[in-house]
PDB file of C-alpha atoms in Angstrom:
ATOM      1  CA  MET R  37      60.561  77.905  78.571  1.00 44.00           C
ATOM      2  CA  ASP R  38      59.217  76.944  82.011  1.00 63.00           C
ATOM      3  CA  ASP R  39      61.530  75.908  84.815  1.00 71.00           C
ATOM      4  CA  MET R  40      61.395  72.521  86.492  1.00 81.00           C
ATOM      5  CA  ASP R  41      59.960  73.220  89.950  1.00 90.00           C
ATOM      6  CA  LEU R  42      60.692  71.036  92.946  1.00 91.00           C
ATOM      7  CA  ASN R  43      59.007  71.407  96.322  1.00 95.00           C
ATOM      8  CA  VAL R  44      59.945  69.045  99.147  1.00 95.00           C
ATOM      9  CA  ARG R  45      58.778  69.012 102.773  1.00 97.00           C
ATOM     10  CA  HIS R  46      60.549  67.185 105.591  1.00 96.00           C
ATOM     11  CA  GLU R  47      59.789  66.973 109.292  1.00 97.00           C
ATOM     12  CA  TYR R  48      62.462  66.510 111.935  1.00 97.00           C
ATOM     13  CA  ALA R  49      62.132  65.687 115.636  1.00 96.00           C
ATOM     14  CA  ALA R  50      64.387  68.571 116.686  1.00 96.00           C
ATOM     15  CA  SER R  51      64.243  72.335 117.098  1.00 96.00           C
ATOM     16  CA  PRO R  52      64.760  74.690 114.136  1.00 97.00           C
ATOM     17  CA  ASP R  53      68.104  75.754 115.656  1.00 96.00           C
ATOM     18  CA  ALA R  54      69.272  72.118 115.867  1.00 96.00           C
ATOM     19  CA  VAL R  55      68.227  71.483 112.255  1.00 97.00           C
ATOM     20  CA  HIS R  56      69.973  74.689 111.135  1.00 97.00           C
ATOM     21  CA  THR R  57      73.124  73.597 112.986  1.00 96.00           C
ATOM     22  CA  MET R  58      72.955  70.248 111.167  1.00 96.00           C
ATOM     23  CA  LEU R  59      72.429  71.806 107.734  1.00 95.00           C
ATOM     24  CA  THR R  60      75.475  74.050 108.251  1.00 95.00           C
ATOM     25  CA  SER R  61      77.705  71.431 109.905  1.00 95.00           C
ATOM     26  CA  PRO R  62      80.845  70.617 107.884  1.00 94.00           C
ATOM     27  CA  ASP R  63      81.037  67.205 109.591  1.00 93.00           C
ATOM     28  CA  TYR R  64      77.405  66.330 108.842  1.00 93.00           C
ATOM     29  CA  LEU R  65      77.608  67.439 105.207  1.00 92.00           C
ATOM     30  CA  SER R  66      80.921  65.667 104.628  1.00 91.00           C
ATOM     31  CA  ASP R  67      79.526  62.432 106.091  1.00 91.00           C
ATOM     32  CA  LEU R  68      76.357  62.817 104.015  1.00 90.00           C
ATOM     33  CA  GLY R  69      78.401  63.213 100.856  1.00 89.00           C
ATOM     34  CA  GLN R  70      80.645  60.246 101.604  1.00 89.00           C
ATOM     35  CA  ALA R  71      77.604  58.044 102.196  1.00 88.00           C
ATOM     36  CA  HIS R  72      76.367  58.913  98.707  1.00 86.00           C
ATOM     37  CA  ASP R  73      79.654  58.961  96.761  1.00 87.00           C
ATOM     38  CA  THR R  74      79.639  62.755  96.642  1.00 89.00           C
ATOM     39  CA  ALA R  75      82.176  65.238  97.970  1.00 92.00           C
ATOM     40  CA  ILE R  76      80.525  68.027  99.974  1.00 92.00           C
ATOM     41  CA  THR R  77      82.517  70.719 101.718  1.00 92.00           C
ATOM     42  CA  VAL R  78      81.168  73.725 103.564  1.00 93.00           C
ATOM     43  CA  GLU R  79      82.711  76.779 105.141  1.00 95.00           C
ATOM     44  CA  ASN R  80      80.621  78.990 107.389  1.00 95.00           C
ATOM     45  CA  GLU R  81      81.195  82.671 107.933  1.00 95.00           C
ATOM     46  CA  GLY R  82      78.506  84.254 110.061  1.00 94.00           C
ATOM     47  CA  ASP R  83      75.161  83.404 108.496  1.00 94.00           C
ATOM     48  CA  VAL R  84      76.663  82.453 105.113  1.00 96.00           C
ATOM     49  CA  SER R  85      77.486  78.853 104.210  1.00 95.00           C
ATOM     50  CA  SER R  86      79.733  78.354 101.176  1.00 95.00           C
ATOM     51  CA  LEU R  87      79.282  74.888  99.685  1.00 92.00           C
ATOM     52  CA  THR R  88      81.122  72.886  97.056  1.00 92.00           C
ATOM     53  CA  VAL R  89      79.451  69.712  95.833  1.00 90.00           C
ATOM     54  CA  GLN R  90      81.118  67.273  93.435  1.00 90.00           C
ATOM     55  CA  ALA R  91      79.429  64.107  92.216  1.00 86.00           C
ATOM     56  CA  LYS R  92      79.789  61.629  89.398  1.00 88.00           C
ATOM     57  CA  ALA R  93      77.962  63.077  86.401  1.00 82.00           C
ATOM     58  CA  PRO R  94      75.006  61.096  85.035  1.00 81.00           C
ATOM     59  CA  ASP R  95      75.715  59.428  81.690  1.00 84.00           C
ATOM     60  CA  GLN R  96      73.248  61.742  79.927  1.00 79.00           C
ATOM     61  CA  VAL R  97      75.269  64.910  80.654  1.00 79.00           C
ATOM     62  CA  ARG R  98      78.881  63.671  80.657  1.00 84.00           C
ATOM     63  CA  SER R  99      79.502  64.950  77.127  1.00 82.00           C
ATOM     64  CA  MET R 100      78.687  68.469  78.408  1.00 80.00           C
ATOM     65  CA  VAL R 101      80.286  68.455  81.867  1.00 81.00           C
ATOM     66  CA  GLY R 102      82.819  65.631  81.952  1.00 86.00           C
ATOM     67  CA  GLU R 103      83.035  62.872  84.543  1.00 90.00           C
ATOM     68  CA  THR R 104      82.203  65.133  87.494  1.00 88.00           C
ATOM     69  CA  LEU R 105      79.268  67.462  88.022  1.00 84.00           C
ATOM     70  CA  SER R 106      80.285  70.281  90.361  1.00 87.00           C
ATOM     71  CA  VAL R 107      78.418  73.106  92.021  1.00 88.00           C
ATOM     72  CA  ASP R 108      79.702  76.015  94.086  1.00 92.00           C
ATOM     73  CA  ALA R 109      76.976  77.799  96.021  1.00 92.00           C
ATOM     74  CA  ARG R 110      76.376  80.079  98.965  1.00 95.00           C
ATOM     75  CA  VAL R 111      73.435  79.764 101.320  1.00 96.00           C
ATOM     76  CA  LEU R 112      72.487  83.054 102.942  1.00 97.00           C
ATOM     77  CA  TRP R 113      70.797  82.204 106.232  1.00 97.00           C
ATOM     78  CA  GLU R 114      68.668  84.591 108.242  1.00 97.00           C
ATOM     79  CA  ARG R 115      66.396  84.335 111.232  1.00 97.00           C
ATOM     80  CA  ASP R 116      62.728  84.003 110.367  1.00 97.00           C
ATOM     81  CA  GLY R 117      60.686  84.251 113.569  1.00 96.00           C
ATOM     82  CA  GLU R 118      61.487  81.117 115.563  1.00 97.00           C
ATOM     83  CA  GLY R 119      63.075  79.472 112.536  1.00 97.00           C
ATOM     84  CA  TRP R 120      65.466  80.107 109.689  1.00 98.00           C
ATOM     85  CA  ARG R 121      65.292  80.952 106.012  1.00 98.00           C
ATOM     86  CA  GLY R 122      68.072  80.100 103.569  1.00 97.00           C
ATOM     87  CA  VAL R 123      68.438  81.482 100.059  1.00 97.00           C
ATOM     88  CA  VAL R 124      70.819  79.678  97.702  1.00 93.00           C
ATOM     89  CA  GLU R 125      73.054  81.597  95.307  1.00 92.00           C
ATOM     90  CA  VAL R 126      74.755  79.340  92.780  1.00 89.00           C
ATOM     91  CA  ALA R 127      78.180  80.810  92.012  1.00 83.00           C
ATOM     92  CA  LYS R 128      79.394  78.101  89.656  1.00 82.00           C
ATOM     93  CA  LEU R 129      77.495  75.239  88.088  1.00 81.00           C
ATOM     94  CA  LYS R 130      79.307  72.962  85.700  1.00 75.00           C
ATOM     95  CA  LEU R 131      76.209  72.763  83.495  1.00 76.00           C
ATOM     96  CA  PRO R 132      74.479  75.427  81.390  1.00 80.00           C
ATOM     97  CA  ALA R 133      71.585  75.939  83.784  1.00 83.00           C
ATOM     98  CA  LYS R 134      69.840  78.396  86.091  1.00 87.00           C
ATOM     99  CA  VAL R 135      68.996  77.490  89.670  1.00 87.00           C
ATOM    100  CA  SER R 136      66.847  79.306  92.193  1.00 90.00           C
ATOM    101  CA  ALA R 137      66.470  77.640  95.584  1.00 94.00           C
ATOM    102  CA  ARG R 138      65.456  78.384  99.135  1.00 96.00           C
ATOM    103  CA  ALA R 139      64.864  76.505 102.358  1.00 96.00           C
ATOM    104  CA  GLY R 140      62.576  77.376 105.240  1.00 97.00           C
ATOM    105  CA  LEU R 141      62.905  75.907 108.748  1.00 97.00           C
ATOM    106  CA  GLN R 142      59.958  76.530 111.043  1.00 98.00           C
ATOM    107  CA  PRO R 143      58.608  74.978 114.250  1.00 98.00           C
ATOM    108  CA  GLY R 144      56.029  72.329 113.424  1.00 96.00           C
ATOM    109  CA  GLY R 145      55.400  68.621 113.073  1.00 93.00           C
ATOM    110  CA  PRO R 146      57.454  66.698 115.633  1.00 95.00           C
ATOM    111  CA  GLY R 147      59.801  69.690 116.033  1.00 96.00           C
ATOM    112  CA  THR R 148      60.731  71.362 112.747  1.00 97.00           C
ATOM    113  CA  VAL R 149      59.242  71.487 109.278  1.00 98.00           C
ATOM    114  CA  VAL R 150      61.767  72.080 106.493  1.00 97.00           C
ATOM    115  CA  GLU R 151      60.455  73.160 103.117  1.00 97.00           C
ATOM    116  CA  TYR R 152      62.665  73.292 100.047  1.00 95.00           C
ATOM    117  CA  ASP R 153      61.578  75.217  96.947  1.00 96.00           C
ATOM    118  CA  MET R 154      63.699  75.022  93.823  1.00 93.00           C
ATOM    119  CA  ALA R 155      63.385  76.144  90.218  1.00 91.00           C
ATOM    120  CA  PHE R 156      65.835  74.634  87.760  1.00 86.00           C
ATOM    121  CA  SER R 157      66.189  75.192  84.030  1.00 88.00           C
ATOM    122  CA  VAL R 158      68.780  73.859  81.630  1.00 83.00           C
ATOM    123  CA  THR R 159      69.655  76.216  78.804  1.00 83.00           C
ATOM    124  CA  VAL R 160      70.674  73.642  76.200  1.00 78.00           C
ATOM    125  CA  PRO R 161      68.596  73.859  73.013  1.00 81.00           C
ATOM    126  CA  LEU R 162      66.513  70.735  72.349  1.00 79.00           C
ATOM    127  CA  LEU R 163      67.926  68.841  75.360  1.00 78.00           C
ATOM    128  CA  GLY R 164      67.128  71.219  78.205  1.00 81.00           C
ATOM    129  CA  LYS R 165      63.704  69.814  79.105  1.00 85.00           C
ATOM    130  CA  LYS R 166      64.966  66.230  78.917  1.00 83.00           C
ATOM    131  CA  ILE R 167      67.855  67.020  81.268  1.00 80.00           C
ATOM    132  CA  GLU R 168      65.475  68.828  83.651  1.00 82.00           C
ATOM    133  CA  LYS R 169      63.242  65.734  83.762  1.00 83.00           C
ATOM    134  CA  LEU R 170      66.282  63.596  84.577  1.00 80.00           C
ATOM    135  CA  ALA R 171      67.385  66.030  87.289  1.00 79.00           C
ATOM    136  CA  GLU R 172      64.084  66.215  89.196  1.00 84.00           C
ATOM    137  CA  PRO R 173      64.063  62.657  90.619  1.00 85.00           C
ATOM    138  CA  ARG R 174      67.801  62.846  91.358  1.00 82.00           C
ATOM    139  CA  LEU R 175      67.371  66.089  93.309  1.00 84.00           C
ATOM    140  CA  ARG R 176      64.377  64.630  95.168  1.00 89.00           C
ATOM    141  CA  ARG R 177      66.354  61.468  96.048  1.00 87.00           C
ATOM    142  CA  ALA R 178      69.268  63.607  97.281  1.00 86.00           C
ATOM    143  CA  LEU R 179      66.991  65.637  99.566  1.00 89.00           C
ATOM    144  CA  ASP R 180      65.283  62.462 100.823  1.00 91.00           C
ATOM    145  CA  ALA R 181      68.701  60.922 101.544  1.00 89.00           C
ATOM    146  CA  GLN R 182      69.552  64.086 103.460  1.00 91.00           C
ATOM    147  CA  LYS R 183      66.375  63.590 105.505  1.00 94.00           C
ATOM    148  CA  ARG R 184      67.258  59.996 106.425  1.00 92.00           C
ATOM    149  CA  SER R 185      70.836  60.936 107.328  1.00 93.00           C
ATOM    150  CA  GLY R 186      69.576  63.991 109.179  1.00 94.00           C
ATOM    151  CA  ASP R 187      67.283  61.935 111.394  1.00 95.00           C
ATOM    152  CA  ALA R 188      70.228  59.770 112.455  1.00 93.00           C
ATOM    153  CA  TRP R 189      72.534  62.776 112.968  1.00 94.00           C
ATOM    154  CA  LEU R 190      69.957  64.636 115.061  1.00 95.00           C
ATOM    155  CA  ALA R 191      69.330  61.547 117.216  1.00 94.00           C
ATOM    156  CA  GLU R 192      73.062  61.516 118.025  1.00 92.00           C
ATOM    157  CA  HIS R 193      73.252  65.306 118.616  1.00 90.00           C
ATOM    158  CA  LYS R 194      70.219  66.051 120.808  1.00 81.00           C
ATOM    159  CA  ASP R 195      69.576  69.736 121.610  1.00 59.00           C
TER     160      ASP R 195
END
C-alpha cells in the first residue's frame, strides 16, 4: 500500500536561523496552537525539539482515537550549509499509522525557503486510504496556517 505523500514549500522574509528559532520557539508554537484550537508544547535540548500536539479528533476517526488526536514527536535538527535540516521521529501517535517527515530550511526567496516532505500511511484495513485522503488537506491547512502565523511572528521578531 502506497503512502500519502505531502510536499509543501513556504518562503519567509527572514534568515534560516530566524526561521529555525521560530520553529523551535515554545512561545511561538504555543500561540500557534491556541490560535487553531490545538495544544502544542515543545521542549528543546540542544538540537532536539520534543513536541506534543493535541487536537480535537475529526469525526471520521473518533471511534478509533477518542475525542483527542495526540502526537508525541522529536525533531532532530542539524546544520545544513547555511540552513537547517529537521528529521521528525514520531514517538507516539494516537492512530494506527506510520509517519515519515522532514523539513529543510535554506537561504532563498525573500530570505528562507522551507520545504516539508511527509509520507503518511494509516494501517487500518479497508479504511486506511480513506483516512489518508482526509488527513492530506488537514495537514496542508495546518502547515499553511503555520506559514501565516510565522510571517506575523517573524515581523515582530526581526533578526
